[in-house]
Amino acid sequence: MSQSLAQIDVQAILSGTPVSRLDLTQVPLLVREQTLSDAAAAMREVRHGSGLVCEAGRLVGIVTERDVLRAVGDGDRMDATVGTVMTSRPRTLSLDDTVLDAVQWMDRGGYRRLPVVDGEGRPVGLVDVKTVVNFLVEQIPSTVYNQASRKMLTVQQCEGA
Amino acid sequence: MICLDCGHDNFAGADTCENCGTALDASMSDLEQSIMSHPVSIMPTKTPIMVPATGSARSAIARMNAKRIGCVLVEQDGNIVGIFTERDVLNRITGNLSQLDGPVSAVMTPSPEVIHEEDSVAYALHAMSVSGYRHLPVVDDAGNAVGIISARDILRLLAVRFADMPATS
């Protein structure tokens, strides 16, 4: 390895990378009138835990697996409509916001996912907390991938002794 | 710890590479040093909620909603035998609501990957990245669950490090 990856300043990368360069997650697009049962089926199909609710092509809300959990626990209310359980007007990112912006909004707002919208408010995808974590791991792969559990090391050392 | 220059696998905590003499710590950014030197126990985690494997999925979901959490650990005979998350509810229950009254063990994710409380934050990142899971139960020497860390907890740690950097929007 000629160029040390360690020289790369991770912080500069986070603040210099627009979210449009991330692998944005494509999630189901929903309408208010759909049942939660329908929405859950759409989420299962893409193996993702949220859907974006649109009206005339513009983002108006987000439904997540937490809403589903609540509805299931609340007497199997899977026939409720998306519009009644969604979070309206969620915090969004624009295409030129940076990965650092995403990190900071996820921290401040406790968001696990942030929809990305274009200049007209149309959804183009979503930044998931796991996408950001994976992005970070890609920046410092040797530090992360060469990790062994301290627990496992202890066991190996005992066996070798 | 692998030397970035020559690839030699050094003992954890070595200051210089045993093979080529490169200073190991100095070759890493602050962030890398920080995530390698800090154990996951520096992250504030919630006390894990345990549910019995023989209990119903419905009662596990009631606990999750009451505590406003998305994940519980499933135990049997004092051991962690599974993890049950809101994703399991979405994937395994919403299409078949009759599962609600069956045992949680039928719809949980069995034998979850766990990390030790003394493992580094870097190792947690590794385990999460490799397994693809968003939650990692943290255990002590006796194997008792002492916490659960999520991808968001790790991001939160990073956000604290970068807290003096304003968002551009």
mmCIF file with all atom_site columns, C-alpha atoms in Angstrom, chain A residues 151, chain B residues 80 114-118 137-147:
data_model
loop_
_atom_site.group_PDB
_atom_site.id
_atom_site.type_symbol
_atom_site.label_atom_id
_atom_site.label_alt_id
_atom_site.label_comp_id
_atom_site.label_asym_id
_atom_site.label_entity_id
_atom_site.label_seq_id
_atom_site.pdbx_PDB_ins_code
_atom_site.Cartn_x
_atom_site.Cartn_y
_atom_site.Cartn_z
_atom_site.occupancy
_atom_site.B_iso_or_equiv
_atom_site.pdbx_formal_charge
_atom_site.auth_seq_id
_atom_site.auth_comp_id
_atom_site.auth_asym_id
_atom_site.auth_atom_id
_atom_site.pdbx_PDB_model_num
ATOM 1  C CA . LYS A 1 151 ? -12.525 -11.110 23.836 1.00 0.00 ? 151 LYS A CA 1
ATOM 2  C CA . ILE B 2 80  ? -29.353 -14.427 25.091 1.00 0.00 ? 80  ILE B CA 1
ATOM 3  C CA . VAL B 2 114 ? -22.714 -9.777  20.280 1.00 0.00 ? 114 VAL B CA 1
ATOM 4  C CA . ILE B 2 115 ? -19.736 -7.635  21.242 1.00 0.00 ? 115 ILE B CA 1
ATOM 5  C CA . HIS B 2 116 ? -17.847 -7.436  24.510 1.00 0.00 ? 116 HIS B CA 1
ATOM 6  C CA . GLU B 2 117 ? -17.999 -4.211  26.520 1.00 0.00 ? 117 GLU B CA 1
ATOM 7  C CA . GLU B 2 118 ? -14.222 -3.844  26.218 1.00 0.00 ? 118 GLU B CA 1
ATOM 8  C CA . PRO B 2 137 ? -25.984 -6.450  22.112 1.00 0.00 ? 137 PRO B CA 1
ATOM 9  C CA . VAL B 2 138 ? -23.049 -5.640  24.412 1.00 0.00 ? 138 VAL B CA 1
ATOM 10 C CA . VAL B 2 139 ? -22.085 -8.305  26.958 1.00 0.00 ? 139 VAL B CA 1
ATOM 11 C CA . ASP B 2 140 ? -19.768 -8.487  29.979 1.00 0.00 ? 140 ASP B CA 1
ATOM 12 C CA . ASP B 2 141 ? -17.316 -11.262 30.878 1.00 0.00 ? 141 ASP B CA 1
ATOM 13 C CA . ALA B 2 142 ? -20.121 -13.425 32.210 1.00 0.00 ? 142 ALA B CA 1
ATOM 14 C CA . GLY B 2 143 ? -22.067 -13.053 28.972 1.00 0.00 ? 143 GLY B CA 1
ATOM 15 C CA . ASN B 2 144 ? -24.735 -10.885 30.566 1.00 0.00 ? 144 ASN B CA 1
ATOM 16 C CA . ALA B 2 145 ? -26.233 -8.207  28.351 1.00 0.00 ? 145 ALA B CA 1
ATOM 17 C CA . VAL B 2 146 ? -25.193 -4.785  29.612 1.00 0.00 ? 146 VAL B CA 1
ATOM 18 C CA . GLY B 2 147 ? -26.348 -2.696  26.685 1.00 0.00 ? 147 GLY B CA 1
#
